CSV table of C-alpha atoms and ligand atoms in Angstrom, one decimal:
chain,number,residue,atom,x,y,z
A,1,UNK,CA,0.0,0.0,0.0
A,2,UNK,CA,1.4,3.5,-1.0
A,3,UNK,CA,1.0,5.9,2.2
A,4,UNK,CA,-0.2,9.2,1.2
A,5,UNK,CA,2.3,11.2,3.1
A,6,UNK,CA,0.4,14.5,3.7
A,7,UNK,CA,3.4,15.8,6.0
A,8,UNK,CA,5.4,15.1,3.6
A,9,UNK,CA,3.9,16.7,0.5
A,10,UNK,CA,3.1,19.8,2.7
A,11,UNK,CA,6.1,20.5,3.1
A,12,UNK,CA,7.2,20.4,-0.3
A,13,UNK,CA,4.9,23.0,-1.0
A,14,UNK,CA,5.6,25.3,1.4
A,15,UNK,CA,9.3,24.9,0.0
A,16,UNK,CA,7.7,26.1,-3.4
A,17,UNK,CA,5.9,29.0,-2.0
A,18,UNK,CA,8.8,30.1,0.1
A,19,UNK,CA,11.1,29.7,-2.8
A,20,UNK,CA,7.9,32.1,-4.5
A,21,UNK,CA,8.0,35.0,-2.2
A,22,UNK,CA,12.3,34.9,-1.8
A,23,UNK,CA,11.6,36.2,-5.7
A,24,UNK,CA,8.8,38.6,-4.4
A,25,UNK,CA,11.6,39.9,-1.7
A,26,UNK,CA,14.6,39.9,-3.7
A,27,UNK,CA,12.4,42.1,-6.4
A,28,UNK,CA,11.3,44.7,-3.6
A,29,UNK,CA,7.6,43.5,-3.8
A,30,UNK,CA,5.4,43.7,-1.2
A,31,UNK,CA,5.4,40.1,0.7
A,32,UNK,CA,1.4,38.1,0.6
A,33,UNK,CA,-0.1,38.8,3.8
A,34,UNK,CA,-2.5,36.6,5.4
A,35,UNK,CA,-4.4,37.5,9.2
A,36,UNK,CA,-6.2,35.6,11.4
A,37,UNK,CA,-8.4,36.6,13.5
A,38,UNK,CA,-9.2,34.7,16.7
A,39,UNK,CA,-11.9,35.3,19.4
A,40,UNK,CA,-11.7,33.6,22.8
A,41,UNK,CA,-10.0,31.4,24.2
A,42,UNK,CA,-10.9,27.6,22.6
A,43,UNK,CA,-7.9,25.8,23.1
A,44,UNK,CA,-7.7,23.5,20.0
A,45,UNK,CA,-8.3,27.0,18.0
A,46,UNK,CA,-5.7,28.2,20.0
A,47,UNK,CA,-3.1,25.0,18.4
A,48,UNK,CA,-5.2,25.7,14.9
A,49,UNK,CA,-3.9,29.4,15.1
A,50,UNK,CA,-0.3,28.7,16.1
A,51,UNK,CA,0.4,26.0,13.8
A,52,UNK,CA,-1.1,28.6,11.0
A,53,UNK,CA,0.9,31.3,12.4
A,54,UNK,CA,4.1,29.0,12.3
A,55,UNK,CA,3.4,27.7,8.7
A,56,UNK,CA,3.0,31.6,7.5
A,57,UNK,CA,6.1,32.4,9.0
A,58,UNK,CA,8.5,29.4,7.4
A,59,UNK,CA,7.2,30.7,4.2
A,60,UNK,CA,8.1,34.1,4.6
A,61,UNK,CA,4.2,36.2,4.5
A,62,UNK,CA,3.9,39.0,6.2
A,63,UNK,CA,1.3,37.4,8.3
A,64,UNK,CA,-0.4,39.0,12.1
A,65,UNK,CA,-3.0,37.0,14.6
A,66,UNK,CA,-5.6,39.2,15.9
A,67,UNK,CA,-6.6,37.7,19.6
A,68,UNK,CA,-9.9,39.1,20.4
A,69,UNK,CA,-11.4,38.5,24.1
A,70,UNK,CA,-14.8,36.2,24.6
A,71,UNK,CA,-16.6,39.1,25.1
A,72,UNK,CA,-16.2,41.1,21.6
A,73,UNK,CA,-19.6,42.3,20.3
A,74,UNK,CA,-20.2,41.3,16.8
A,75,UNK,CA,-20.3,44.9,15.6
A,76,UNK,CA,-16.5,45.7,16.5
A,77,UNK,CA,-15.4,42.0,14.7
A,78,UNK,CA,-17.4,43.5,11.7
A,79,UNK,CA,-15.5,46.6,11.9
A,80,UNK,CA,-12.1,45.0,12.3
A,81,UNK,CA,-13.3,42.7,8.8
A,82,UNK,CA,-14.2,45.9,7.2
A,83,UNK,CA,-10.8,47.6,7.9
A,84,UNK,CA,-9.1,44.3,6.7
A,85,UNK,CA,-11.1,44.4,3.5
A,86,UNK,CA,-9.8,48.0,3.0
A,87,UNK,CA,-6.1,47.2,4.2
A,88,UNK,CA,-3.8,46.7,0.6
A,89,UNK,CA,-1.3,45.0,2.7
A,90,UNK,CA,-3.6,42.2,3.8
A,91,UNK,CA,-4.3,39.7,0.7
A,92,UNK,CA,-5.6,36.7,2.8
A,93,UNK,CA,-8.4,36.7,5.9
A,94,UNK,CA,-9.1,33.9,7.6
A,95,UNK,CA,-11.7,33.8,11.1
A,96,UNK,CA,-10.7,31.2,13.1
A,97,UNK,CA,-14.1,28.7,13.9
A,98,UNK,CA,-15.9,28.3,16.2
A,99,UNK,CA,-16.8,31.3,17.1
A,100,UNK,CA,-17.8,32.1,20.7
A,101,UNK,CA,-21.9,32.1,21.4
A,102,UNK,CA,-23.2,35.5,20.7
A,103,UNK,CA,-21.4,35.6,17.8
A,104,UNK,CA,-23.6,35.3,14.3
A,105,UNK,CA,-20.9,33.2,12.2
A,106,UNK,CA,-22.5,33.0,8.8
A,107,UNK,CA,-22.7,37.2,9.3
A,108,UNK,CA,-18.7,37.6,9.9
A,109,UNK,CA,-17.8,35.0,7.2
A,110,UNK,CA,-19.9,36.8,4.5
A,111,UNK,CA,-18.6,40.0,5.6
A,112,UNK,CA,-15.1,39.0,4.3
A,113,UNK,CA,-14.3,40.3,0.9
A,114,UNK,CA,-15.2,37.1,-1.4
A,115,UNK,CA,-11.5,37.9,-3.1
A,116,UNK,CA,-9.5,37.8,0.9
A,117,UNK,CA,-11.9,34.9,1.5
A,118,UNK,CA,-8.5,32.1,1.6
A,119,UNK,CA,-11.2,29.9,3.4
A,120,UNK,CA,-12.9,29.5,0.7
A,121,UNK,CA,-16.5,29.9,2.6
A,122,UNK,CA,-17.7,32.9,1.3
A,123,UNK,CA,-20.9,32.2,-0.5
A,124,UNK,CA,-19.3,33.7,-3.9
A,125,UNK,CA,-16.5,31.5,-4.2
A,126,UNK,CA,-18.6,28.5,-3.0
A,127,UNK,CA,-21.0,29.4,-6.2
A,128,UNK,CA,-18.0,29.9,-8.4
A,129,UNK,CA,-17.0,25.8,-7.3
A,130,UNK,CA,-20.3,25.0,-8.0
A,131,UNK,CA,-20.2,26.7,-11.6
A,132,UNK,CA,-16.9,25.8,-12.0
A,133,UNK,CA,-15.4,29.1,-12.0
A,134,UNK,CA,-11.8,30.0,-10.8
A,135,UNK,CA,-12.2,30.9,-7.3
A,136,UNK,CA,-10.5,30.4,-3.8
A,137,UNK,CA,-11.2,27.2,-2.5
A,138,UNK,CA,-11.9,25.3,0.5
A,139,UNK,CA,-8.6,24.2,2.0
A,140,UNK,CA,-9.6,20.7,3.1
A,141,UNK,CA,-11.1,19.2,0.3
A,142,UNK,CA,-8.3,21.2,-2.3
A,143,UNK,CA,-5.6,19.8,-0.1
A,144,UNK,CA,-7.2,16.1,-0.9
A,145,UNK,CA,-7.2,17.0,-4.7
A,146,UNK,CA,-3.5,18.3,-4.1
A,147,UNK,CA,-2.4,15.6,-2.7
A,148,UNK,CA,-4.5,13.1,-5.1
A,149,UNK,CA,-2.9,15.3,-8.1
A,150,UNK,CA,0.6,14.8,-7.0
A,151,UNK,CA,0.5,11.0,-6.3
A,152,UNK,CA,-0.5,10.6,-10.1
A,153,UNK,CA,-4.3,9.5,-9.1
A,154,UNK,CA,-6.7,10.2,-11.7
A,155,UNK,CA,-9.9,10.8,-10.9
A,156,UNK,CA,-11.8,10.8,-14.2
A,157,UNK,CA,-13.8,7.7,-15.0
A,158,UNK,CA,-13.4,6.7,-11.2
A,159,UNK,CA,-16.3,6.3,-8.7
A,160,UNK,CA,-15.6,8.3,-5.2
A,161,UNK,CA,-17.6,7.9,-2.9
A,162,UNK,CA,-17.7,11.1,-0.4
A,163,UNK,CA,-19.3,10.0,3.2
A,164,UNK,CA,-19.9,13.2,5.1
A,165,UNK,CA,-22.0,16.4,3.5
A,166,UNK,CA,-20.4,19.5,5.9
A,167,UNK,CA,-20.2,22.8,4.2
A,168,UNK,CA,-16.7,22.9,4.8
A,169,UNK,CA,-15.4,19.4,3.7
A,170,UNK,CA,-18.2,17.0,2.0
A,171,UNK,CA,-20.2,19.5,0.0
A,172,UNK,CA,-17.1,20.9,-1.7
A,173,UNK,CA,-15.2,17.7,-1.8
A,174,UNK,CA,-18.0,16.0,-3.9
A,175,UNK,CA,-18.0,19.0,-6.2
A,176,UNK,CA,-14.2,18.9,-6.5
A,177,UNK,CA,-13.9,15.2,-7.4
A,178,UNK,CA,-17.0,16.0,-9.6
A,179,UNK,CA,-14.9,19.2,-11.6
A,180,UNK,CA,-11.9,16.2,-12.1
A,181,UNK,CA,-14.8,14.0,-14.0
A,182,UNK,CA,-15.2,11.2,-11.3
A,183,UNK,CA,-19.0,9.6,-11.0
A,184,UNK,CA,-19.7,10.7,-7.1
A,185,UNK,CA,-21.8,9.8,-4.4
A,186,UNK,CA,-22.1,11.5,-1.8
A,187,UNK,CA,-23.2,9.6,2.0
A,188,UNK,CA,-24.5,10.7,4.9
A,189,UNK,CA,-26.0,10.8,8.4
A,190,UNK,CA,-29.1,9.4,7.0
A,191,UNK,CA,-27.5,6.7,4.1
A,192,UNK,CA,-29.0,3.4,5.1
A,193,UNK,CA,-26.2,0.6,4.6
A,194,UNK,CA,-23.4,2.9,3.9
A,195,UNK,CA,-21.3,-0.2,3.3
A,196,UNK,CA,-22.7,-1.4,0.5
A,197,UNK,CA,-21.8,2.2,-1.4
A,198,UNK,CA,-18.9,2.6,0.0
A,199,UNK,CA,-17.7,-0.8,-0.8
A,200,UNK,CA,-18.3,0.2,-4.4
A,201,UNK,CA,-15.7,3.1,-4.7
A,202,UNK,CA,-12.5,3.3,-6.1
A,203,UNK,CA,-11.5,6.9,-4.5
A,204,UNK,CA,-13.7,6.7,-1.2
A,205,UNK,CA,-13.0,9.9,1.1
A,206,UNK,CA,-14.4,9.9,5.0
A,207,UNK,CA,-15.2,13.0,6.4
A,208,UNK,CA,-17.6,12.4,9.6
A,209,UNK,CA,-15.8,12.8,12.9
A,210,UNK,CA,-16.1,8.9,14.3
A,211,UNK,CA,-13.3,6.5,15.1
A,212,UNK,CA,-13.0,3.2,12.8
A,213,UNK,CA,-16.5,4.4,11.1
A,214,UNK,CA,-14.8,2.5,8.0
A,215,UNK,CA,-14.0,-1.0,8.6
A,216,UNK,CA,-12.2,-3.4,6.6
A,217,UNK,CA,-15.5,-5.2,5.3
A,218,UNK,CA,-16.4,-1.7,3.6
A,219,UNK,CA,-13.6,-0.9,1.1
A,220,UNK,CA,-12.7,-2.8,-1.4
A,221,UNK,CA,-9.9,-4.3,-2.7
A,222,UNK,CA,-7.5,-2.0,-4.4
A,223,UNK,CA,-9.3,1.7,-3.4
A,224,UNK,CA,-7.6,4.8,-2.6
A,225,UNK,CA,-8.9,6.1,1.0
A,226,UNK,CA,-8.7,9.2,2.0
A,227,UNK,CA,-9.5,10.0,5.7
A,228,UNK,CA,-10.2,13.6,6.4
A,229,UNK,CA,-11.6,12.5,10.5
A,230,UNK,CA,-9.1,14.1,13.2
A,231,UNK,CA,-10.8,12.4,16.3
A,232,UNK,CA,-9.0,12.6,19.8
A,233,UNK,CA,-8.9,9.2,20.9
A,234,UNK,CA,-7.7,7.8,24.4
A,235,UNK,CA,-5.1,6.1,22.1
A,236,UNK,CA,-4.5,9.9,20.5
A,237,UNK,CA,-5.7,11.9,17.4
A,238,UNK,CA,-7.2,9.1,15.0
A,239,UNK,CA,-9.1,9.8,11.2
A,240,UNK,CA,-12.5,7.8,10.4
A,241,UNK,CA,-10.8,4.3,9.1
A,242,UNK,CA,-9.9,1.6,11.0
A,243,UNK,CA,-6.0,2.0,9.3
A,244,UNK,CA,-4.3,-0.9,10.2
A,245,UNK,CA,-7.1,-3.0,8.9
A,246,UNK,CA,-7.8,-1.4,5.8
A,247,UNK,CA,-3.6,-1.7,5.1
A,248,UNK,CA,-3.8,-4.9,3.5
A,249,UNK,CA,-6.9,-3.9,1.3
A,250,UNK,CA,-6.7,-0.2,-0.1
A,251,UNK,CA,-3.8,0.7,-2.7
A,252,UNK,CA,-3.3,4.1,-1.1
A,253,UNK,CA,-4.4,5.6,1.9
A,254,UNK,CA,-3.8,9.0,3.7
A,255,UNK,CA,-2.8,8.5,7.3
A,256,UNK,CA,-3.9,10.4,10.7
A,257,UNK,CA,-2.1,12.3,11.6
A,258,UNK,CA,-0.1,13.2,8.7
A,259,UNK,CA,-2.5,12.8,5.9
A,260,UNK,CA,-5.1,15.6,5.1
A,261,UNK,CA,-3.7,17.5,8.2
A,262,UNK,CA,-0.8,19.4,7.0
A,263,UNK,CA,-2.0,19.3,3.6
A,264,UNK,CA,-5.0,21.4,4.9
A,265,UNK,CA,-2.4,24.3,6.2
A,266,UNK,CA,-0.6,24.0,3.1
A,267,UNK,CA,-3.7,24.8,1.1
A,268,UNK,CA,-4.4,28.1,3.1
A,269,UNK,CA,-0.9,29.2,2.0
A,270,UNK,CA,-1.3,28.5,-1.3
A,271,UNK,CA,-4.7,30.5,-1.6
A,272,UNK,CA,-3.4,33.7,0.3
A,273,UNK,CA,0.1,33.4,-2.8
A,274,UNK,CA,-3.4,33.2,-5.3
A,275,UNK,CA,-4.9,36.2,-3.5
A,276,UNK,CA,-1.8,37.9,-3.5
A,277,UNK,CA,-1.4,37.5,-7.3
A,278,UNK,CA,-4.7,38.1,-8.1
A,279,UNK,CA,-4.6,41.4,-5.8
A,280,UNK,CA,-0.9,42.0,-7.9
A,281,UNK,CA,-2.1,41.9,-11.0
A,282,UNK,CA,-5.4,43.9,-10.3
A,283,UNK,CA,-3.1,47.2,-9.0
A,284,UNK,CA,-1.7,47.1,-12.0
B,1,NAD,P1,-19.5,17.8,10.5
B,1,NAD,O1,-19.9,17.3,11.8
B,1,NAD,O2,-19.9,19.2,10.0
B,1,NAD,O3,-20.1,16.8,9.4
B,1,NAD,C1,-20.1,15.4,9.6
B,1,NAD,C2,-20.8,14.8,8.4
B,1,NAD,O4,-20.8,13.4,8.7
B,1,NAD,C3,-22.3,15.2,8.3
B,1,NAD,O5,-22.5,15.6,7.0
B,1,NAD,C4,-23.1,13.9,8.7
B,1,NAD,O6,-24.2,13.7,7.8
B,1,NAD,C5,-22.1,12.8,8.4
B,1,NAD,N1,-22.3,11.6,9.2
B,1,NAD,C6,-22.5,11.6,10.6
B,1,NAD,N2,-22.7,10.4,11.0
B,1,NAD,C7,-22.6,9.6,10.0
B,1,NAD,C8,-22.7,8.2,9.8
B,1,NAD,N3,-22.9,7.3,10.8
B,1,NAD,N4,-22.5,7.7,8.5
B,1,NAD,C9,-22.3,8.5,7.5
B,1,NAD,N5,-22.2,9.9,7.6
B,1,NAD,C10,-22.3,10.4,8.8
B,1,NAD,O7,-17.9,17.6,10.3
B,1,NAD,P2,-16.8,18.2,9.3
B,1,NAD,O8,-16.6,19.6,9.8
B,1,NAD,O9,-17.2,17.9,7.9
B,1,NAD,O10,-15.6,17.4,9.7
B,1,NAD,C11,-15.6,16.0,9.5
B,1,NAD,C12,-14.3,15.4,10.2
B,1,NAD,O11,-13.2,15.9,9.5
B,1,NAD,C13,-14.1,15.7,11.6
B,1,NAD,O12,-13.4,14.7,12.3
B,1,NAD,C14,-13.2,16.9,11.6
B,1,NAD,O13,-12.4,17.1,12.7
B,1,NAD,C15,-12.3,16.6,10.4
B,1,NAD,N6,-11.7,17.7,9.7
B,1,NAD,C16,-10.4,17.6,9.4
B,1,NAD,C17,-9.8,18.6,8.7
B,1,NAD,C18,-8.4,18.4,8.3
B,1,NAD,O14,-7.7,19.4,8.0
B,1,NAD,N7,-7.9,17.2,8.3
B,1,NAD,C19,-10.5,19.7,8.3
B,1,NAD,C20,-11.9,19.8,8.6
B,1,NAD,C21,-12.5,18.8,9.3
């Protein structure tokens, strides 16, 4: 079985797009920018935002974390997204999820400028994935395509099977394996007998949020597996697939940690570099 080494391919990446903005610097140009915004004090969005932060900094952006309190009221987050939107210097926004209660989420994310949007949740660029439009993408499910284009894995002709239908990862995933001409199906909460489907795919990508969901009974032989799940486990983090089971049986499989992870990260640098050029070329 060939291990899709997310950690691995990540890091290549962020190799390309430092070696990107070293050019940017040695021309004088103005280095990509990318802020963060965080509010409160959730600890694994704490980790999210460091490991961002860190990631930002090996490739050289000129990147800043806002740290807001619990308390902020949503019209002085609006304000600081407005002043972001305005800001030349800042190519890339990203708020940090979930926000604290009080907070109207779907309110803040629209309020980023569709072209800062390096989430890829704005409602324009999810309409421009769904008209297959250039646009900025969701990081997840574009890191899996990433990481799917540089093993050589076609997806045309192929049937992937997508279990999970999130805004964030299953929606967009389905749509993105759908743009590369694979037949999809898409699972759910509510899919009666998800093995039987699942058992039919050649590209099958979890994305639920529950330990050994996929067992070794419900993949067949030679499929490429993707597991997008980060669950914390007594036994530490662990995807959706039971991994050592599945080993003998799938051809190629991400693992957790080090899979979809990193490559996830290595997206949201990659969109703020397409901001950044798009923003470039649109001074000019
Ligand atoms: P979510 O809770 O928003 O969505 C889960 C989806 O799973 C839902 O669409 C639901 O219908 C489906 N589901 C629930 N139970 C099911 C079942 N028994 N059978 C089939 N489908 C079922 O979660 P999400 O935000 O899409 O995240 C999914 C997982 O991916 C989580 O573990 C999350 O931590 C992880 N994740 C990882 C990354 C990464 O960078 N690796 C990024 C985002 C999310």
């Amino acid at each position: 079985m060939i291990v899709l080494d997310g950690k691995a391919v990540a890091a290549q990446m962020r190799a390309e797009i430092r070696a990107e903005v070293e050019n940017i610097r040695a021309r004088g140009g103005r280095l990509p920018g990318l802020t963060v915004i965080v509010v409160g004090e959730d600890p694994a969005s704490q980790v999210y935002v460091r490991n961002k932060e860190r990631a930002c900094a090996e490739v050289g952006f000129a990147s800043q974390v806002i740290r807001l309190p619990e308390t902020t009221a949503q019209e002085r987050l609006l304000g600081i997204i407005d002043d972001l939107n305005a800001d030349p210097a800042v190519d890339g926004i990203l708020l940090q999820l979930p926000l604290p209660r009080g907070l109207d989420t779907q309110k803040c994310l629209i309020r980023i400028a569709a072209h800062k949007d390096v989430d890829g949740f704005h409602p324009e660029n999810m309409g421009r994935l769904v008209q297959g439009l250039p646009g900025l993408r969701p990081c997840t499910p574009a890191g899996v395509m990433e990481l799917l284009r540089r093993y050589d894995i076609t997806c045309a002709g192929k049937h992937a099977v997508v279990v999970g239908r999130s805004t964030i990862v299953g929606k967009p995933m389905a749509l993105m394996l759908l743009e590369a001409h694979a037949t999809v199906t898409v699972c759910h909460s509510r899919t009666p007998d998800l093995g039987a489907i699942t058992r039919q795919a050649d590209i099958l990508v979890a994305a639920v949020g529950m330990p050994c969901l996929i067992r070794e009974d419900m993949v067949a032989e030679g499929a490429v597996v993707v597991d997008v799940g980060i669950n914390r486990t007594e036994a530490g983090l662990v995807g959706d697939c039971d991994y050592p089971a599945l080993t003998p049986k799938a051809a190629a499989m991400t693992p957790v940690p080090g899979g979809v992870g990193p490559m996830t990260i290595a997206m949201l640098l990659a969109n703020t570099l397409t901001a950044y050029r798009q923003h470039s070329v649109s001074r000019f």
